[in-house]
Amino acid sequence: MFIISLTYEVPLEEVEPHMQAHMEWVNRYYDQRVFLASGRKVPRTGGVILARGDRASIEACIAEDPFSAYGVAKYEVTEFQPTRAAEGLEALVE
């Protein structure tokens, strides 16, 4: 499992023109069941995605994000192996 942390590299007014394409990318990977949860950071400096797969596929996925293609955000990827989850989230434990 992976935590993908996006941090904007440009002001929000430069992020917004790419938001629709970014959300289409996000939705595509939800449809493929790669992304499990996502949302904006507070304060709005980027976002966080919880994803599953292998590192190579996650890196390839990130390369497809319009935010990456246009240099809008930088990415930090942290891999972890869940060993425990709250009730109702047991499916996250691999």
Coordinates of N, CA, C and O in Angstrom, one line a residue:
M1 N 0.9 -1.2 0.0 CA 0.0 0.0 0.0 C 0.9 1.2 0.0 O 2.0 1.2 0.5
F2 N 0.4 2.3 -0.5 CA 1.2 3.5 -0.7 C 0.4 4.8 -0.2 O -0.8 4.9 -0.5
I3 N 1.1 5.7 0.3 CA 0.6 7.0 0.6 C 1.3 7.9 -0.4 O 2.5 8.0 -0.4
I4 N 0.5 8.6 -1.3 CA 1.1 9.5 -2.3 C 0.7 10.9 -1.8 O -0.4 11.3 -1.6
S5 N 1.8 11.7 -1.5 CA 1.6 13.0 -1.0 C 2.0 14.0 -2.1 O 3.1 14.0 -2.6
L6 N 1.0 14.8 -2.6 CA 1.3 15.8 -3.6 C 1.5 17.2 -2.9 O 0.7 17.5 -2.0
T7 N 2.4 17.9 -3.3 CA 2.6 19.3 -2.8 C 2.7 20.2 -4.0 O 3.5 20.0 -5.0
Y8 N 1.9 21.2 -4.0 CA 1.9 22.2 -5.2 C 3.2 22.9 -5.2 O 3.7 23.4 -4.2
E9 N 3.7 23.1 -6.5 CA 4.9 23.8 -6.7 C 4.7 25.2 -7.3 O 5.6 25.9 -7.5
V10 N 3.4 25.5 -7.5 CA 3.0 26.8 -8.1 C 1.9 27.3 -7.3 O 1.2 26.6 -6.6
P11 N 1.6 28.6 -7.5 CA 0.4 29.2 -6.8 C -0.9 28.5 -7.2 O -1.0 28.0 -8.4
L12 N -1.9 28.5 -6.4 CA -3.2 27.9 -6.6 C -3.8 28.3 -8.0 O -4.5 27.5 -8.7
E13 N -3.7 29.6 -8.3 CA -4.2 30.1 -9.6 C -3.6 29.4 -10.8 O -4.2 29.3 -11.9
E14 N -2.4 28.8 -10.6 CA -1.8 28.0 -11.7 C -2.2 26.6 -11.6 O -2.0 25.8 -12.6
V15 N -2.7 26.1 -10.5 CA -3.1 24.8 -10.3 C -4.5 24.6 -10.9 O -4.8 23.6 -11.6
E16 N -5.4 25.5 -10.6 CA -6.8 25.4 -11.0 C -7.0 25.1 -12.5 O -7.9 24.2 -12.8
P17 N -6.3 25.6 -13.5 CA -6.6 25.2 -14.9 C -6.4 23.7 -15.2 O -6.9 23.2 -16.2
H18 N -5.6 23.0 -14.3 CA -5.3 21.6 -14.5 C -6.2 20.7 -13.6 O -6.1 19.5 -13.7
M19 N -7.1 21.3 -12.8 CA -7.8 20.5 -11.8 C -8.8 19.5 -12.5 O -8.9 18.4 -12.0
Q20 N -9.5 19.9 -13.5 CA -10.5 19.0 -14.1 C -9.7 17.8 -14.7 O -10.2 16.6 -14.5
A21 N -8.6 18.0 -15.4 CA -7.9 16.9 -16.0 C -7.3 16.0 -14.8 O -7.3 14.8 -14.9
H22 N -6.8 16.6 -13.8 CA -6.3 15.9 -12.6 C -7.4 15.0 -12.0 O -7.2 13.8 -11.7
M23 N -8.6 15.6 -11.9 CA -9.7 14.8 -11.3 C -10.2 13.7 -12.2 O -10.6 12.6 -11.7
E24 N -10.1 13.9 -13.5 CA -10.4 12.8 -14.4 C -9.4 11.6 -14.2 O -9.7 10.4 -14.2
W25 N -8.1 12.0 -14.0 CA -7.0 11.0 -13.7 C -7.3 10.3 -12.4 O -7.3 9.1 -12.4
V26 N -7.7 11.0 -11.4 CA -8.0 10.4 -10.1 C -9.2 9.5 -10.3 O -9.1 8.3 -9.8
N27 N -10.2 9.9 -11.0 CA -11.4 9.0 -11.1 C -11.1 7.7 -11.9 O -11.6 6.7 -11.6
R28 N -10.2 7.8 -12.9 CA -9.8 6.7 -13.7 C -9.2 5.6 -12.8 O -9.4 4.4 -12.9
Y29 N -8.3 6.1 -11.8 CA -7.7 5.1 -10.9 C -8.6 4.6 -9.8 O -8.4 3.5 -9.3
Y30 N -9.6 5.4 -9.4 CA -10.6 4.8 -8.6 C -11.4 3.7 -9.3 O -11.7 2.7 -8.7
D31 N -11.7 4.0 -10.5 CA -12.4 3.0 -11.3 C -11.7 1.7 -11.5 O -12.2 0.6 -11.5
Q32 N -10.3 1.8 -11.5 CA -9.5 0.6 -11.6 C -9.1 0.0 -10.2 O -8.4 -0.9 -10.1
R33 N -9.7 0.6 -9.2 CA -9.5 0.2 -7.8 C -8.1 0.3 -7.3 O -7.7 -0.5 -6.4
V34 N -7.3 1.2 -7.9 CA -6.0 1.5 -7.4 C -6.0 2.5 -6.3 O -5.3 2.3 -5.3
F35 N -6.8 3.5 -6.4 CA -7.0 4.5 -5.4 C -8.1 4.1 -4.4 O -9.1 3.7 -4.8
L36 N -7.8 4.2 -3.1 CA -8.7 3.8 -2.1 C -9.3 5.0 -1.3 O -10.4 4.9 -0.8
A37 N -8.5 6.1 -1.2 CA -9.0 7.3 -0.6 C -8.1 8.5 -1.0 O -7.0 8.3 -1.4
S38 N -8.7 9.7 -1.0 CA -7.9 10.8 -1.5 C -8.6 12.1 -1.0 O -9.7 12.1 -0.6
G39 N -7.8 13.2 -1.0 CA -8.4 14.5 -0.6 C -7.3 15.6 -0.5 O -6.1 15.3 -0.7
R40 N -7.8 16.8 -0.3 CA -6.9 17.9 -0.2 C -6.3 18.0 1.1 O -6.8 17.6 2.1
K41 N -5.0 18.5 1.1 CA -4.4 18.9 2.4 C -5.0 20.1 3.0 O -5.6 20.9 2.2
V42 N -5.0 20.2 4.3 CA -5.5 21.4 5.0 C -4.3 22.0 5.8 O -3.8 21.3 6.7
P43 N -3.8 23.2 5.4 CA -4.3 24.1 4.4 C -4.0 23.5 3.0 O -3.3 22.6 2.8
R44 N -4.6 24.1 2.0 CA -4.6 23.6 0.6 C -3.3 23.8 0.0 O -3.1 24.7 -0.8
T45 N -2.3 22.9 0.3 CA -1.0 23.0 -0.3 C -0.7 21.8 -1.2 O 0.4 21.6 -1.7
G46 N -1.8 21.0 -1.4 CA -1.6 19.8 -2.2 C -2.7 18.8 -1.9 O -3.8 19.1 -1.5
G47 N -2.3 17.5 -2.0 CA -3.3 16.4 -1.7 C -2.6 15.2 -1.2 O -1.4 15.0 -1.3
V48 N -3.4 14.2 -0.8 CA -3.0 12.9 -0.4 C -3.8 11.8 -1.0 O -5.1 12.0 -1.1
I49 N -3.2 10.8 -1.5 CA -3.9 9.6 -2.0 C -3.4 8.3 -1.4 O -2.2 8.1 -1.2
L50 N -4.3 7.5 -1.0 CA -4.0 6.2 -0.5 C -4.2 5.2 -1.6 O -5.3 5.2 -2.2
A51 N -3.2 4.5 -2.0 CA -3.3 3.6 -3.2 C -2.7 2.2 -2.9 O -2.0 2.0 -2.0
R52 N -3.1 1.3 -3.8 CA -2.5 0.0 -3.7 C -2.0 -0.5 -5.1 O -2.3 0.1 -6.1
G53 N -1.1 -1.4 -5.0 CA -0.4 -1.9 -6.2 C 1.1 -2.1 -5.9 O 1.5 -2.2 -4.8
D54 N 1.9 -2.1 -6.9 CA 3.3 -2.2 -6.7 C 4.0 -0.9 -7.1 O 3.4 0.0 -7.7
R55 N 5.2 -0.7 -6.6 CA 5.9 0.6 -6.8 C 5.9 1.0 -8.2 O 5.7 2.2 -8.6
A56 N 6.3 0.1 -9.1 CA 6.4 0.5 -10.5 C 5.1 1.0 -11.1 O 5.1 2.0 -11.8
S57 N 4.0 0.3 -10.8 CA 2.7 0.8 -11.3 C 2.3 2.1 -10.7 O 1.7 2.9 -11.4
I58 N 2.6 2.3 -9.4 CA 2.3 3.6 -8.8 C 3.1 4.7 -9.4 O 2.6 5.8 -9.7
E59 N 4.4 4.5 -9.7 CA 5.2 5.5 -10.3 C 4.7 5.8 -11.7 O 4.7 6.9 -12.2
A60 N 4.3 4.8 -12.5 CA 3.7 5.0 -13.8 C 2.4 5.7 -13.8 O 2.2 6.6 -14.6
C61 N 1.6 5.4 -12.8 CA 0.4 6.2 -12.6 C 0.6 7.6 -12.3 O 0.0 8.5 -13.0
I62 N 1.6 7.9 -11.5 CA 1.9 9.3 -11.1 C 2.4 10.1 -12.4 O 2.0 11.2 -12.6
A63 N 3.1 9.4 -13.2 CA 3.6 10.0 -14.5 C 2.5 10.5 -15.4 O 2.7 11.4 -16.2
E64 N 1.3 9.8 -15.3 CA 0.2 10.2 -16.1 C -0.6 11.3 -15.6 O -1.5 11.9 -16.3
D65 N -0.4 11.7 -14.3 CA -1.2 12.8 -13.7 C -0.9 14.1 -14.4 O 0.3 14.5 -14.6
P66 N -1.9 14.9 -14.9 CA -1.6 16.2 -15.5 C -0.8 17.1 -14.6 O 0.0 17.9 -15.1
F67 N -1.0 17.0 -13.3 CA -0.2 17.8 -12.4 C 1.3 17.5 -12.5 O 2.1 18.4 -12.4
S68 N 1.6 16.3 -12.8 CA 3.0 15.9 -13.0 C 3.5 16.4 -14.4 O 4.6 17.0 -14.5
A69 N 2.7 16.2 -15.4 CA 3.1 16.6 -16.8 C 3.3 18.1 -16.9 O 4.2 18.5 -17.7
Y70 N 2.6 18.9 -16.2 CA 2.7 20.3 -16.2 C 3.5 20.9 -15.1 O 3.6 22.2 -15.0
G71 N 4.2 20.1 -14.3 CA 5.0 20.6 -13.2 C 4.3 21.3 -12.1 O 4.9 22.2 -11.4
V72 N 3.0 21.0 -11.9 CA 2.2 21.7 -10.9 C 2.5 21.2 -9.5 O 2.4 22.0 -8.6
A73 N 2.8 19.9 -9.4 CA 3.0 19.3 -8.1 C 4.2 18.4 -8.1 O 4.6 17.9 -9.1
K74 N 4.8 18.3 -6.9 CA 5.8 17.2 -6.7 C 5.2 16.1 -5.8 O 4.2 16.4 -5.1
Y75 N 5.7 15.0 -5.9 CA 5.1 13.8 -5.3 C 6.1 13.1 -4.3 O 7.3 13.0 -4.6
E76 N 5.6 12.7 -3.2 CA 6.4 11.9 -2.3 C 5.6 10.6 -2.1 O 4.4 10.6 -1.8
V77 N 6.2 9.4 -2.3 CA 5.5 8.2 -2.2 C 6.1 7.4 -1.1 O 7.3 7.2 -1.0
T78 N 5.2 7.0 -0.2 CA 5.6 6.2 1.0 C 4.9 4.8 0.9 O 3.7 4.8 0.9
E79 N 5.7 3.8 0.9 CA 5.1 2.4 0.9 C 5.0 1.9 2.3 O 5.9 2.2 3.2
F80 N 3.9 1.3 2.7 CA 3.8 0.7 4.0 C 2.9 -0.6 3.9 O 2.2 -0.8 2.9
Q81 N 3.0 -1.4 4.8 CA 2.3 -2.7 4.9 C 1.3 -2.6 6.0 O 1.7 -2.7 7.2
P82 N 0.0 -2.4 5.8 CA -0.9 -2.3 6.9 C -1.0 -3.7 7.6 O -1.1 -4.7 6.9
T83 N -0.9 -3.7 8.9 CA -1.1 -4.9 9.7 C -2.3 -4.9 10.6 O -2.6 -5.9 11.2
R84 N -2.9 -3.7 10.7 CA -4.1 -3.5 11.5 C -4.9 -2.4 10.9 O -4.4 -1.5 10.4
A85 N -6.3 -2.6 11.1 CA -7.2 -1.5 10.6 C -8.4 -1.5 11.5 O -8.7 -2.4 12.2
A86 N -9.0 -0.3 11.5 CA -10.2 -0.1 12.3 C -11.4 -1.0 11.8 O -11.4 -1.4 10.6
E87 N -12.3 -1.2 12.6 CA -13.5 -2.0 12.2 C -14.1 -1.3 11.0 O -14.3 -0.1 10.9
G88 N -14.4 -2.2 10.0 CA -15.0 -1.7 8.7 C -13.9 -1.5 7.7 O -14.3 -1.3 6.5
L89 N -12.7 -1.4 8.1 CA -11.6 -1.2 7.1 C -10.6 -2.3 7.0 O -9.5 -2.2 6.5
E90 N -11.0 -3.5 7.5 CA -10.2 -4.7 7.5 C -9.6 -5.1 6.2 O -8.6 -5.6 6.0
A91 N -10.4 -4.7 5.1 CA -9.9 -5.0 3.7 C -8.6 -4.3 3.4 O -7.9 -4.7 2.5
L92 N -8.2 -3.3 4.1 CA -7.0 -2.6 3.9 C -5.7 -3.4 4.3 O -4.6 -3.2 3.9
V93 N -5.9 -4.4 5.2 CA -4.8 -5.2 5.8 C -4.5 -6.2 4.7 O -5.4 -7.0 4.3
E94 N -3.3 -6.2 4.3 CA -2.9 -7.2 3.2 C -2.4 -8.5 3.8 O -1.8 -8.6 4.8

